[in-house]
PDB file of C-alpha atoms in Angstrom:
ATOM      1  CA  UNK M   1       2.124  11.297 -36.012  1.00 30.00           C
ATOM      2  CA  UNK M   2       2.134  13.068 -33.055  1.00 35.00           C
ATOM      3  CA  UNK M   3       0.328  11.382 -29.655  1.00 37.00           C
ATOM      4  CA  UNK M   4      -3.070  13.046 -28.882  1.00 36.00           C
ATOM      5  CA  UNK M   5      -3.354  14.017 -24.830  1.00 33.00           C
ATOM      6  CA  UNK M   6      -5.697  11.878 -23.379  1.00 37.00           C
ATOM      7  CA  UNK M   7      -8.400  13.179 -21.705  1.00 41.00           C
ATOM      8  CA  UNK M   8     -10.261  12.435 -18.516  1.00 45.00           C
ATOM      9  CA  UNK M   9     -14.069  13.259 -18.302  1.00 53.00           C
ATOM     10  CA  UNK M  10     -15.451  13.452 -15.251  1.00 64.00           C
ATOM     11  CA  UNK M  11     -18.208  14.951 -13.387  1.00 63.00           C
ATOM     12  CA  UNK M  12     -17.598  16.864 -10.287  1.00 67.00           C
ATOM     13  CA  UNK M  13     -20.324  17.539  -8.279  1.00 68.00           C
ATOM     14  CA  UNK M  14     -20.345  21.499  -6.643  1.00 73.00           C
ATOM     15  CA  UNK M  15     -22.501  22.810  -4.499  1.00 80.00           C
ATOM     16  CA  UNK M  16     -23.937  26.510  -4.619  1.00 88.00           C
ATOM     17  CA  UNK M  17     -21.876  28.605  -2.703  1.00 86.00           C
ATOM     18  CA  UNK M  18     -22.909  30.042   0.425  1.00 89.00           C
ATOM     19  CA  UNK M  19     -23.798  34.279   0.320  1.00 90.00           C
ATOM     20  CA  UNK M  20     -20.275  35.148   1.812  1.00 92.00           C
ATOM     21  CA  UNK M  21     -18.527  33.013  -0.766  1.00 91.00           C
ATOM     22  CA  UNK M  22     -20.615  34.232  -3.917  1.00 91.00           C
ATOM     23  CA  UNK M  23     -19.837  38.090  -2.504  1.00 90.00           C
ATOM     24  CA  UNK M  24     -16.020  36.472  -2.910  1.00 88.00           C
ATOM     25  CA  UNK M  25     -16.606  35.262  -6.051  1.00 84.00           C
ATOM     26  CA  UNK M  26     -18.339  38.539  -7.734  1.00 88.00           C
ATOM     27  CA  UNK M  27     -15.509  40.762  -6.165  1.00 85.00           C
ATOM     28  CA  UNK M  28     -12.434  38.576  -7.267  1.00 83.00           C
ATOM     29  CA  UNK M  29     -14.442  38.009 -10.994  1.00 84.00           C
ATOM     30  CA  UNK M  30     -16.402  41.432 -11.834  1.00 85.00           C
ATOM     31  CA  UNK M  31     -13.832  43.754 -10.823  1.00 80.00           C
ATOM     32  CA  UNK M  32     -10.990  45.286 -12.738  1.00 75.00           C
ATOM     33  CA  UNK M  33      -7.217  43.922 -13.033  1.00 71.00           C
ATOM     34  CA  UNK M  34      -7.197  40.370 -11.090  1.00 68.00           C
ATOM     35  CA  UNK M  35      -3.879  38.244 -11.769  1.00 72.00           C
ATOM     36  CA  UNK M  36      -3.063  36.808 -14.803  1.00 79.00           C
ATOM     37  CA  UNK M  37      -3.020  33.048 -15.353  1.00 81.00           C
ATOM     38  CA  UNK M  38       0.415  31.378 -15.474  1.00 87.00           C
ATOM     39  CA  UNK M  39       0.855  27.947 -17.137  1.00 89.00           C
ATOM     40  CA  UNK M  40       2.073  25.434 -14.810  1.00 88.00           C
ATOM     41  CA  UNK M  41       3.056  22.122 -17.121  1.00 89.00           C
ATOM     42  CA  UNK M  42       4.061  22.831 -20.651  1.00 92.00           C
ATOM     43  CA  UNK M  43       3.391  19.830 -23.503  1.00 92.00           C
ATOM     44  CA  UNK M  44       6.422  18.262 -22.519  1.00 93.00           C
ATOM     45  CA  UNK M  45       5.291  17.951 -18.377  1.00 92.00           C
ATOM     46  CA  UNK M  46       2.034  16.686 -19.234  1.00 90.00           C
ATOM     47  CA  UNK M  47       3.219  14.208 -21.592  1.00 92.00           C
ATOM     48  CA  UNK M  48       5.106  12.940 -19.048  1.00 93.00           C
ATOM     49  CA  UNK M  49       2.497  12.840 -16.291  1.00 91.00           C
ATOM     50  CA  UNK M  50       0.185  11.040 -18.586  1.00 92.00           C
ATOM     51  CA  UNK M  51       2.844   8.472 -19.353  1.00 95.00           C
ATOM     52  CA  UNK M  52       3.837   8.466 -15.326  1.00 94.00           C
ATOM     53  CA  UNK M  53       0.251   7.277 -14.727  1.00 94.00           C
ATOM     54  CA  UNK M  54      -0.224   4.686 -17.874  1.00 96.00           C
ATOM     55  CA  UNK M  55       2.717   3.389 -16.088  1.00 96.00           C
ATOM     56  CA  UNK M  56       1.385   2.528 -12.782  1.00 97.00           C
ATOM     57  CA  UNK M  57       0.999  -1.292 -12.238  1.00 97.00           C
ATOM     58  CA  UNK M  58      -2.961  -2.489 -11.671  1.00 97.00           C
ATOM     59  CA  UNK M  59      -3.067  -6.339 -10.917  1.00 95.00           C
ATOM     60  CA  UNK M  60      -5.361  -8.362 -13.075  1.00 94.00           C
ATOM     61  CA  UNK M  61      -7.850  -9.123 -10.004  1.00 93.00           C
ATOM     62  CA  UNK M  62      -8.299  -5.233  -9.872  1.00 95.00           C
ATOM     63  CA  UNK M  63      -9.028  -4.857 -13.855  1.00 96.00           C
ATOM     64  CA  UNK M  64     -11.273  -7.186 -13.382  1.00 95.00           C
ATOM     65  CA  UNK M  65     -13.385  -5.860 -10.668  1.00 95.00           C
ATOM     66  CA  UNK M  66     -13.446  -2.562 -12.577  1.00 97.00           C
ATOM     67  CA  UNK M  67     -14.409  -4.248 -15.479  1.00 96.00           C
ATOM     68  CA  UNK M  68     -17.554  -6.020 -13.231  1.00 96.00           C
ATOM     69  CA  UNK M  69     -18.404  -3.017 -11.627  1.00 97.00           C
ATOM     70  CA  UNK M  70     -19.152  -1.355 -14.827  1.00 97.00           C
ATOM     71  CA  UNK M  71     -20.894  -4.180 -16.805  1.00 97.00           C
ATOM     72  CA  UNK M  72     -23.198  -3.783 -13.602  1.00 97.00           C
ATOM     73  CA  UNK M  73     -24.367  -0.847 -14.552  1.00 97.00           C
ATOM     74  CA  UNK M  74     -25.589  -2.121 -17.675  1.00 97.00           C
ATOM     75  CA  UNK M  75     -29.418  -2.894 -16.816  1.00 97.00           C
ATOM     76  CA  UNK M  76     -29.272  -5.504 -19.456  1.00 96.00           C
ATOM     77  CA  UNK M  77     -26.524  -7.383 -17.905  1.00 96.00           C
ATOM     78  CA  UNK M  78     -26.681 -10.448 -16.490  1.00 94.00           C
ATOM     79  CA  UNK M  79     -25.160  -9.625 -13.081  1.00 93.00           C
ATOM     80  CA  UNK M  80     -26.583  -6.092 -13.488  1.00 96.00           C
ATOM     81  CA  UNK M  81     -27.159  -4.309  -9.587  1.00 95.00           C
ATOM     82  CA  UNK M  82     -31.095  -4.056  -8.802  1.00 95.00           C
ATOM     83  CA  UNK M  83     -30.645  -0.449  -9.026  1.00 96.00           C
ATOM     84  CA  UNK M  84     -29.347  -0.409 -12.350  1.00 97.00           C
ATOM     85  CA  UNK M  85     -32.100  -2.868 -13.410  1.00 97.00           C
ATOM     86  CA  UNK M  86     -34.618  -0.829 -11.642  1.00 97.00           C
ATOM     87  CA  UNK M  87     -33.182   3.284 -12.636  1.00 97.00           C
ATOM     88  CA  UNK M  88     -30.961   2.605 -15.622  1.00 97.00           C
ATOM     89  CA  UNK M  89     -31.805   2.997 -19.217  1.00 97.00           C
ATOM     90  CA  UNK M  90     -28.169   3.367 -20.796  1.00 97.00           C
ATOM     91  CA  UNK M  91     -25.081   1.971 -18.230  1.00 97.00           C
ATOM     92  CA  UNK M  92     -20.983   2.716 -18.435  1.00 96.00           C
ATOM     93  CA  UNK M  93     -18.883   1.132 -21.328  1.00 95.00           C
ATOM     94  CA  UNK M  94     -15.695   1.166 -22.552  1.00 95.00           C
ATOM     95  CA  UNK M  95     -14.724   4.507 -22.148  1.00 94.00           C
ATOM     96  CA  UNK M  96     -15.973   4.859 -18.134  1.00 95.00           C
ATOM     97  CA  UNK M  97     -14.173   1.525 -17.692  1.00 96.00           C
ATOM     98  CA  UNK M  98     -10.658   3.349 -19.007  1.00 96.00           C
ATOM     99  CA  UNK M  99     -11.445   6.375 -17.026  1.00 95.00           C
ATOM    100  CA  UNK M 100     -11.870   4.348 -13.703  1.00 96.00           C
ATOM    101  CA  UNK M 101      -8.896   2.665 -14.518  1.00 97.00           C
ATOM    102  CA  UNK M 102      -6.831   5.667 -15.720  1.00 95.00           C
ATOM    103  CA  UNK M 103      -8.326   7.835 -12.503  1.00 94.00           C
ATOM    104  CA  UNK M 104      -7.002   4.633 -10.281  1.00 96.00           C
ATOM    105  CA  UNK M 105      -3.533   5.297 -11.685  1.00 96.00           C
ATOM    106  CA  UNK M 106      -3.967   8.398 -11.073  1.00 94.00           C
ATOM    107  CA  UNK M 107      -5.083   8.232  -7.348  1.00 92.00           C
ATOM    108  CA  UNK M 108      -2.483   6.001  -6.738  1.00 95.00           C
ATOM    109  CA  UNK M 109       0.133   8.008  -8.164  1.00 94.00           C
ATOM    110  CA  UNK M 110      -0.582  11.174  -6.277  1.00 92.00           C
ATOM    111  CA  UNK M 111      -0.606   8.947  -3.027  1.00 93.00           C
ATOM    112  CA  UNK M 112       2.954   8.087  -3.948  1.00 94.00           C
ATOM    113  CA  UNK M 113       2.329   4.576  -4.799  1.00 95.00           C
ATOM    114  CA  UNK M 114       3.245   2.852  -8.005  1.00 95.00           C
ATOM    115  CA  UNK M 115       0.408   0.140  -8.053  1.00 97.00           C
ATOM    116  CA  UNK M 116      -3.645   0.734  -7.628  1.00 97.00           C
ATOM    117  CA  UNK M 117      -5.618  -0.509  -5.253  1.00 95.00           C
ATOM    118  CA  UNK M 118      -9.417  -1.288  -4.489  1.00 94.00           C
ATOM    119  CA  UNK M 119      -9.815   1.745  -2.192  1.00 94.00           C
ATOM    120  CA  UNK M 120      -8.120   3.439  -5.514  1.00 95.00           C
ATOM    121  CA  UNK M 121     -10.782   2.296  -7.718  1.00 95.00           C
ATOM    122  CA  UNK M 122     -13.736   2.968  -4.844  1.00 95.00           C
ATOM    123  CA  UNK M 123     -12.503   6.400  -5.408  1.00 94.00           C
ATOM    124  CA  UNK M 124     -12.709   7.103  -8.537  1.00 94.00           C
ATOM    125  CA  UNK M 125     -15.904   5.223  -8.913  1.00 95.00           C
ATOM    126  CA  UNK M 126     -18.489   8.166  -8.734  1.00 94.00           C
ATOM    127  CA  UNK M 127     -16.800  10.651 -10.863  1.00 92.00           C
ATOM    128  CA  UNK M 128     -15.519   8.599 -13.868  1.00 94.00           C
ATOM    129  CA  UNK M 129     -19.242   6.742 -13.785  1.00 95.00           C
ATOM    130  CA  UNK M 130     -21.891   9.389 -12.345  1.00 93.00           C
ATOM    131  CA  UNK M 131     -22.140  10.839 -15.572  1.00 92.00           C
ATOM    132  CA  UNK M 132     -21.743   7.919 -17.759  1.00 95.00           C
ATOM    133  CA  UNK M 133     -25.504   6.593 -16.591  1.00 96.00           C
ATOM    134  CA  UNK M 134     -28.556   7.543 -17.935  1.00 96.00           C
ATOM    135  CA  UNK M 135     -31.648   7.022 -15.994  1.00 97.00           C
ATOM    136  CA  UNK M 136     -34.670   5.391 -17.207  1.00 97.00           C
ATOM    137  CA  UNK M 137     -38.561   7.216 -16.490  1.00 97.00           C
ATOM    138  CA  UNK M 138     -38.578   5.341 -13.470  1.00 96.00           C
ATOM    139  CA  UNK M 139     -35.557   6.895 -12.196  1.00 96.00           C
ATOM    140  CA  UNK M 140     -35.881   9.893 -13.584  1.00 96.00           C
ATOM    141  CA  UNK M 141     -39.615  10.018 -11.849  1.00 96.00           C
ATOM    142  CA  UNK M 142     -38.125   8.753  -7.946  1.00 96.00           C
ATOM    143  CA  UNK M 143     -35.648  11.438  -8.176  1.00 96.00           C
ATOM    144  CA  UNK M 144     -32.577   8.833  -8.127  1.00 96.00           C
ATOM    145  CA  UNK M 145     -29.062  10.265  -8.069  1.00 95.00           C
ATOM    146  CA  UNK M 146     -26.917   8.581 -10.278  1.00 95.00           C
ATOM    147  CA  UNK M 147     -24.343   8.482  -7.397  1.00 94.00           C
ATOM    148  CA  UNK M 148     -26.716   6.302  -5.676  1.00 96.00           C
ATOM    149  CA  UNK M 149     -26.907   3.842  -8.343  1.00 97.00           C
ATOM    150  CA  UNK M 150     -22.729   3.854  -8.117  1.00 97.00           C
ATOM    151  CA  UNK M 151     -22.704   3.528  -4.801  1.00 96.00           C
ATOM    152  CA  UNK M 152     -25.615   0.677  -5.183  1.00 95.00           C
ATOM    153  CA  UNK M 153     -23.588  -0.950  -8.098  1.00 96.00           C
ATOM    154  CA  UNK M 154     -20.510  -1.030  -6.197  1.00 95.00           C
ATOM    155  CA  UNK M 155     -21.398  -2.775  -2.407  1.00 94.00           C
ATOM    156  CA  UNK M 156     -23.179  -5.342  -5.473  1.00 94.00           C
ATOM    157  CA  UNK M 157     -20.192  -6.669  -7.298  1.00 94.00           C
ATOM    158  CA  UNK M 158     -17.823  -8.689  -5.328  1.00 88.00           C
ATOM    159  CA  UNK M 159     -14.495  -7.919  -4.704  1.00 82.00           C
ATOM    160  CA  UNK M 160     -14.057 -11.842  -4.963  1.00 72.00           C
ATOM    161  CA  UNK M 161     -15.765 -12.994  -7.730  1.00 65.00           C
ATOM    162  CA  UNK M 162     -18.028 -16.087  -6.780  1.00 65.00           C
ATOM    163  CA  UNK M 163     -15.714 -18.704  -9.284  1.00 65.00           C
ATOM    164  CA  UNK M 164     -12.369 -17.925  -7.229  1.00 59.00           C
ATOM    165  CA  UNK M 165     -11.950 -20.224  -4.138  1.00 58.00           C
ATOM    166  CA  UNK M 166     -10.652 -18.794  -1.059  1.00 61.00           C
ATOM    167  CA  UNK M 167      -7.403 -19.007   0.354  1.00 59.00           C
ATOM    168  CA  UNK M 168      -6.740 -22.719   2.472  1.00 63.00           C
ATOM    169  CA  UNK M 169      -9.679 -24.296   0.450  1.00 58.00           C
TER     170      UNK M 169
END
């Protein structure tokens, strides 16, 4: 059987354009003519993009962090953050862990690198997981951003977990 394009689901936060750029917008999208889309991969070039990134090289360490960082948001969890205790109703799983992995790759890729690193994972952090959370009434009622509770969830979990000794001990 053929292989099914993966798919990366994020959420990217845009803000409301100002007046100048909505008059840009209106004349470039209500007028006539306009230029017509070109394709810029075919199947072939993203097939091979996707299988560039599976291909980049995250050490075990790093899994694991991602792995924390998400179980984190998980109120239930036993090293859940205080703000996902506190705002959460329904944290990440399986499918935001893959995306901050896969969105690692990718950010290391495009930096030219063939291996991920924490600051790769930082990055992809809010928009693989922003969306992924579900605030509970208490949340909902404060007015808490889910990027908060990212941002919370990630200064919580270690890069170090606590059961590793450090170097010269």
């Amino acid at each position: 059987p053929e292989a099914q394009l993966d798919r990366f689901f994020f959420k990217i936060v845009i803000t409301e354009p100002d007046e100048a750029e909505l008059v840009a917008i209106l004349g470039a999208t209500t007028g006539g003519g306009g230029a017509e889309p070109s394709p810029v991969l075919d199947r072939d070039g993203i097939v091979s993009l996707r299988d560039a990134v599976r291909a980049v090289v995250i050490a075990e360490p790093l899994v694991q962090h991602a792995a924390r960082v998400v179980r984190a948001t998980q109120p239930d969890a036993p090293d859940a953050s205080d703000d996902a205790k506190r705002f959460v109703r329904y944290g990440a799983g399986v499918r935001g862990a893959q995306t901050l992995v896969l969105a690692a790759k990718a950010w290391a890729l495009l930096d030219g690198r063939t291996h991920v690193s924490f600051a790769d994972l930082e990055r992809a952090a809010l928009p693989a997981l922003r969306h992924r959370l579900v605030l509970n009434f208490e949340g909902e009622a404060e007015g808490v951003a889910t990027d908060d509770v990212v941002r919370g969830t990630w200064k919580h979990v270690p890069t170090v977990p606590d059961d590793v000794a450090p170097l010269g001990a």
